Coordinates of C-alpha atoms in Angstrom, one line a residue:
Chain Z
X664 CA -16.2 -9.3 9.6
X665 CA -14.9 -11.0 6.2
X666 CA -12.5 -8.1 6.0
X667 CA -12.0 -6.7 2.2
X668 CA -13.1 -9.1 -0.4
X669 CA -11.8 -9.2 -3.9
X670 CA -12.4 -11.2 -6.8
X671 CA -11.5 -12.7 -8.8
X672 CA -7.5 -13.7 -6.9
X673 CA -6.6 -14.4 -10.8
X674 CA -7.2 -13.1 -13.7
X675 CA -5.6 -14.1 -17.1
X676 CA -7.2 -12.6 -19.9
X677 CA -5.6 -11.7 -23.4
X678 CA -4.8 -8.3 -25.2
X679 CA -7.6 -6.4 -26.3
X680 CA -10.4 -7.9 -23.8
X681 CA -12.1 -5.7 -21.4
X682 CA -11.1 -7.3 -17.4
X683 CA -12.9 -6.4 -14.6
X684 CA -11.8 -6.3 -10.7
X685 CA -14.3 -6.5 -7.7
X686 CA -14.0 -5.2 -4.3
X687 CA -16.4 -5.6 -1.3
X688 CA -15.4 -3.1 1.5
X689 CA -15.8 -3.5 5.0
X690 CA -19.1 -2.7 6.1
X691 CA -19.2 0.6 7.9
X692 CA -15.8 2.3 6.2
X693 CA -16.5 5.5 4.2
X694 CA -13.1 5.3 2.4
X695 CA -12.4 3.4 -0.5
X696 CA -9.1 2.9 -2.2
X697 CA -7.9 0.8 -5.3
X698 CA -4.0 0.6 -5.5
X699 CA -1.3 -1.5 -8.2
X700 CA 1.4 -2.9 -7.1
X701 CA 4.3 -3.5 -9.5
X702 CA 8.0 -4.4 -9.1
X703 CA 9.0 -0.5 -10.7
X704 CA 6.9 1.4 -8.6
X705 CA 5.9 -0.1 -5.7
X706 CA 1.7 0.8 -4.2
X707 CA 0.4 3.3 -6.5
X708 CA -2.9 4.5 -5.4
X709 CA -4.6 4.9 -8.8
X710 CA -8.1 6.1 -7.3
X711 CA -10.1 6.5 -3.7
X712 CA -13.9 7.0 -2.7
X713 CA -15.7 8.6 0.2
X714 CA -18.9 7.7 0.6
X715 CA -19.1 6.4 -2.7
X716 CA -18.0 9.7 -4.5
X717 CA -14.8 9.4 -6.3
X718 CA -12.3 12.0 -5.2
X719 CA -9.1 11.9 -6.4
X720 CA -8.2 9.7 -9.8
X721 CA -5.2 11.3 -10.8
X722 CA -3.4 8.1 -10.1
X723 CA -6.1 6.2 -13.2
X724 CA -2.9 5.4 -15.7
X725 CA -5.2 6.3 -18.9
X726 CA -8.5 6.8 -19.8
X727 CA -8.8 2.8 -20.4
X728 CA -9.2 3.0 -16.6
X729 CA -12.6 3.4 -14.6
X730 CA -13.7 2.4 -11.5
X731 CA -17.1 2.7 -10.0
X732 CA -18.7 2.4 -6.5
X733 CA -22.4 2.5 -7.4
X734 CA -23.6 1.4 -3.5
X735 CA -21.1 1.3 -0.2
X736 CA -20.8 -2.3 -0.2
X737 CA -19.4 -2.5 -3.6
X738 CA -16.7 -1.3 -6.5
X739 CA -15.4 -2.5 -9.9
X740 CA -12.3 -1.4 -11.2
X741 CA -12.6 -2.0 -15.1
X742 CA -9.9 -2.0 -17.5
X743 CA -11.1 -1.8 -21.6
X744 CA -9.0 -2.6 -23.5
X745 CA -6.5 -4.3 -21.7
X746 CA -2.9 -4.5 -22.4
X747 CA 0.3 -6.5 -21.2
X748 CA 1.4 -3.6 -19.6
X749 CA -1.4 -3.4 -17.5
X750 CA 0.0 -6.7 -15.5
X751 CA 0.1 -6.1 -12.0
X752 CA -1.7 -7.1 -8.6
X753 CA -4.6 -4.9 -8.1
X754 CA -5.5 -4.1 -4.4
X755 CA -8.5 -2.8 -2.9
X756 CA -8.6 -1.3 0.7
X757 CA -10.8 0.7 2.8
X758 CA -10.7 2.7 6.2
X759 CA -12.8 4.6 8.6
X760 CA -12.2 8.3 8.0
X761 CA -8.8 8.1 5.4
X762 CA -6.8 7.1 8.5
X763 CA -3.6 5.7 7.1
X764 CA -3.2 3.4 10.3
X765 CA -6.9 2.1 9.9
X766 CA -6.3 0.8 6.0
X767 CA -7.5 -3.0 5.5
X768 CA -6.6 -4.2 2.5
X769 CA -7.9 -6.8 0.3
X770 CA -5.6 -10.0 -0.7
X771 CA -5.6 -8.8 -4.5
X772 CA -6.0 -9.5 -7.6
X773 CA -3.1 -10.6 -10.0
X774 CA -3.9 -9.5 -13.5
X775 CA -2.1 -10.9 -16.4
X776 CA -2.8 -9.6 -19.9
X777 CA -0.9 -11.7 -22.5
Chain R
X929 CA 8.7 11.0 -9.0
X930 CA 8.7 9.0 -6.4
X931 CA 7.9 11.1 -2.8
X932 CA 8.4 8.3 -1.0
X933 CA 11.6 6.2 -1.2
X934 CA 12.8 2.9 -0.4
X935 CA 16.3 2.7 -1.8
X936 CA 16.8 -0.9 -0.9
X937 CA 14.7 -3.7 -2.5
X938 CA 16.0 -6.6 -0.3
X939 CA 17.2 -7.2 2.7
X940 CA 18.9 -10.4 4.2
X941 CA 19.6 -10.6 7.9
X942 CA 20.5 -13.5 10.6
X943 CA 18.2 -14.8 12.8
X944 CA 18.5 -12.7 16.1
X945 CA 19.9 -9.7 14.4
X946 CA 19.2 -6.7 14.0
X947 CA 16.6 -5.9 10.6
X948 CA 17.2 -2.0 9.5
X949 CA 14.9 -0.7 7.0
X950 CA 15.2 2.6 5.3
X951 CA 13.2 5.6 4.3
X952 CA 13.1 8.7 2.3
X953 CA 10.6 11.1 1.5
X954 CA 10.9 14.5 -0.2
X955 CA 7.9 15.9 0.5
X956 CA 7.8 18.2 4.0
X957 CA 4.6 18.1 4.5
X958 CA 3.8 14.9 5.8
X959 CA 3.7 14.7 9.1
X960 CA 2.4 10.7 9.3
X961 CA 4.3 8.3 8.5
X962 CA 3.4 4.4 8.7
X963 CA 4.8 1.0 7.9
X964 CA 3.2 -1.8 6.2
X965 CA 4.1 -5.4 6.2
X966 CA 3.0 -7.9 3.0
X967 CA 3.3 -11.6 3.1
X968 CA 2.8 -13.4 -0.6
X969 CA -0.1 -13.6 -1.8
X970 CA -1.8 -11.2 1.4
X971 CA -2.5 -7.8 1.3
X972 CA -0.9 -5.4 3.5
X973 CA -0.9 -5.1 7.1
X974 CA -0.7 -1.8 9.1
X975 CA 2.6 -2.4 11.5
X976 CA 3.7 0.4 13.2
X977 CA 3.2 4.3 12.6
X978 CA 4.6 7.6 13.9
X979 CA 3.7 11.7 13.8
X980 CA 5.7 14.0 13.7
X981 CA 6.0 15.2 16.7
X982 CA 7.5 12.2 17.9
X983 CA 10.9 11.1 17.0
X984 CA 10.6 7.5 17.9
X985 CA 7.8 4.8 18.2
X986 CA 7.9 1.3 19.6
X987 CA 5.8 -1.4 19.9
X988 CA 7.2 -4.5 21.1
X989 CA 10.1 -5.9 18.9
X990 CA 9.1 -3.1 16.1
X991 CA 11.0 0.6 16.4
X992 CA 10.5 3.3 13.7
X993 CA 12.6 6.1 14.4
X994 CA 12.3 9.5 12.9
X995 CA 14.9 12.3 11.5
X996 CA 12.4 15.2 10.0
X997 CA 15.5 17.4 9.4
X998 CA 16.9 14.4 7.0
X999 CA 13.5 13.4 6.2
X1000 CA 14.1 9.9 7.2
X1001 CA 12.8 7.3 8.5
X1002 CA 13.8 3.5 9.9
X1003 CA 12.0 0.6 11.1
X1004 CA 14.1 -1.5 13.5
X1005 CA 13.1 -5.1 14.1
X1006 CA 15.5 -6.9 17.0
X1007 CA 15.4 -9.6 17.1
X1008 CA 14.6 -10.7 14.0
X1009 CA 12.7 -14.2 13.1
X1010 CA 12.2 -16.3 10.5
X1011 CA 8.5 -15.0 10.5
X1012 CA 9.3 -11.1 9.9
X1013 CA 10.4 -12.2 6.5
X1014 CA 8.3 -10.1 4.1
X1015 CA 8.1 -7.2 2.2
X1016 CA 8.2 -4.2 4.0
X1017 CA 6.2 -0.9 3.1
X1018 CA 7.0 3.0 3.9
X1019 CA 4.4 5.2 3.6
X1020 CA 4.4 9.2 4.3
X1021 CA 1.0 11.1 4.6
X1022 CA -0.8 14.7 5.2
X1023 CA -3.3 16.2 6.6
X1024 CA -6.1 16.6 3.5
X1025 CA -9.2 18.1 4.2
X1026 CA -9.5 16.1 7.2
X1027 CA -7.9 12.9 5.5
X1028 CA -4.9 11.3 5.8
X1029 CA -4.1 9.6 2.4
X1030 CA -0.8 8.0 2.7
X1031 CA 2.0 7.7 -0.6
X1032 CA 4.2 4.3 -0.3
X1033 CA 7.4 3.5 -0.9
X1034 CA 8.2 0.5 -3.5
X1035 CA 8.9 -1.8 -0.9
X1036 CA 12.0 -3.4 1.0
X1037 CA 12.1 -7.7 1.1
X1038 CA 13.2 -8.6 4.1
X1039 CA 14.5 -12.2 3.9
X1040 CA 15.5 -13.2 8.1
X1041 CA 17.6 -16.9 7.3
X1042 CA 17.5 -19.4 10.4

């Protein structure tokens, strides 16, 4: 197996424009997970799927986030509109059964929004 | 508020010594707690986890020991090598619904100097 794949690894886009992040799980894992990293606060988990049903998106920042998992082998984070604060890396990982041990994450995406 | 806390960002340690790497978390229900290791430009990597029940873990050069009446936890690394330089990941989880959905710290960098 590939292991997770994001894309794109770079994304520079400018204020205002709508970016979107890509993540293909690996195949089998029911659990799907789509954290930021940032220098202030570390891994946030901003919103995971089981089975391609999103269950817990308290961690979305604002409403100018969604994500979407319309088949197991695929999700889209989207941001609209985008803002310099949203500059982060953007991870994707999934796991059999929410098993913290059993996470494989993807290599990331690093946003910049100038 | 962070439930999970890392309280040093960096680390630098000798070749051959001892790494220490420290942990906090608030919350007393976790009961699983893991470490996760991130090279640049790589996701993280599952390292080494421990339950509750257990006060210590080891695999090989890798020791996470655990103090539930502090809530505390440390990863030990002896010796230390170049290659263990990377930023290091604490993350706490419960039991929820069946899932165990971990919270992470921000992150220790562990620089190990030849």
């Amino acid at each position: 197996d590939a292991g997770v794949i994001q894309s794109p690894r770079h994304e520079v886009t400018e204020m205002g424009q709508e970016v979107t992040l890509r993540c293909k799980p690996i195949s089998g894992h029911d659990y799907l997970f789509w954290y930021r990293q940032t220098m202030m606060r570390g891994l946030e988990l901003l919103i995971y799927f089981n089975n391609n049903v999103p269950i817990d998106d308290s961690g979305m920042p604002e409403d100018r986030f969604s994500a979407k998992m319309p088949n197991a082998s695929f999700s889209t984070l989207k941001i609209q509109p985008s803002e310099p604060r949203d500059s982060a890396v953007y991870f994707c990982a999934s796991s059999l059964q929410g098993a913290g041990y059993g996470y494989t994450f993807g290599s990331g995406t690093r946003l910049t929004v100038v | 508020d962070q439930q999970v806390k890392q309280n040093s960002p960096s680390l630098s340690v000798q070749e051959g010594r001892i790494s220490i790497l420290n942990c906090d978390y608030t919350n007393s229900m976790f009961d699983y707690f893991l470490w996760y290791k991130k090279y640049p430009a790589e996701g993280p990597t599952f390292l080494i986890s421990i339950s509750s029940i257990k006060d210590k873990n080891e695999d090989g050069r890798f020791t996470v020991f655990l103090n539930k009446s502090a809530k505390h936890l440390s990863l030990h690394i002896v010796p230390s090598q170049p290659g263990d330089s990377a930023v290091y990941f604490c993350a706490a989880s419960a039991n929820s619904g069946g899932s165990y959905i971990p919270t992470f710290g921000r992150g220790t960098s562990l620089i190990v100097h030849p």
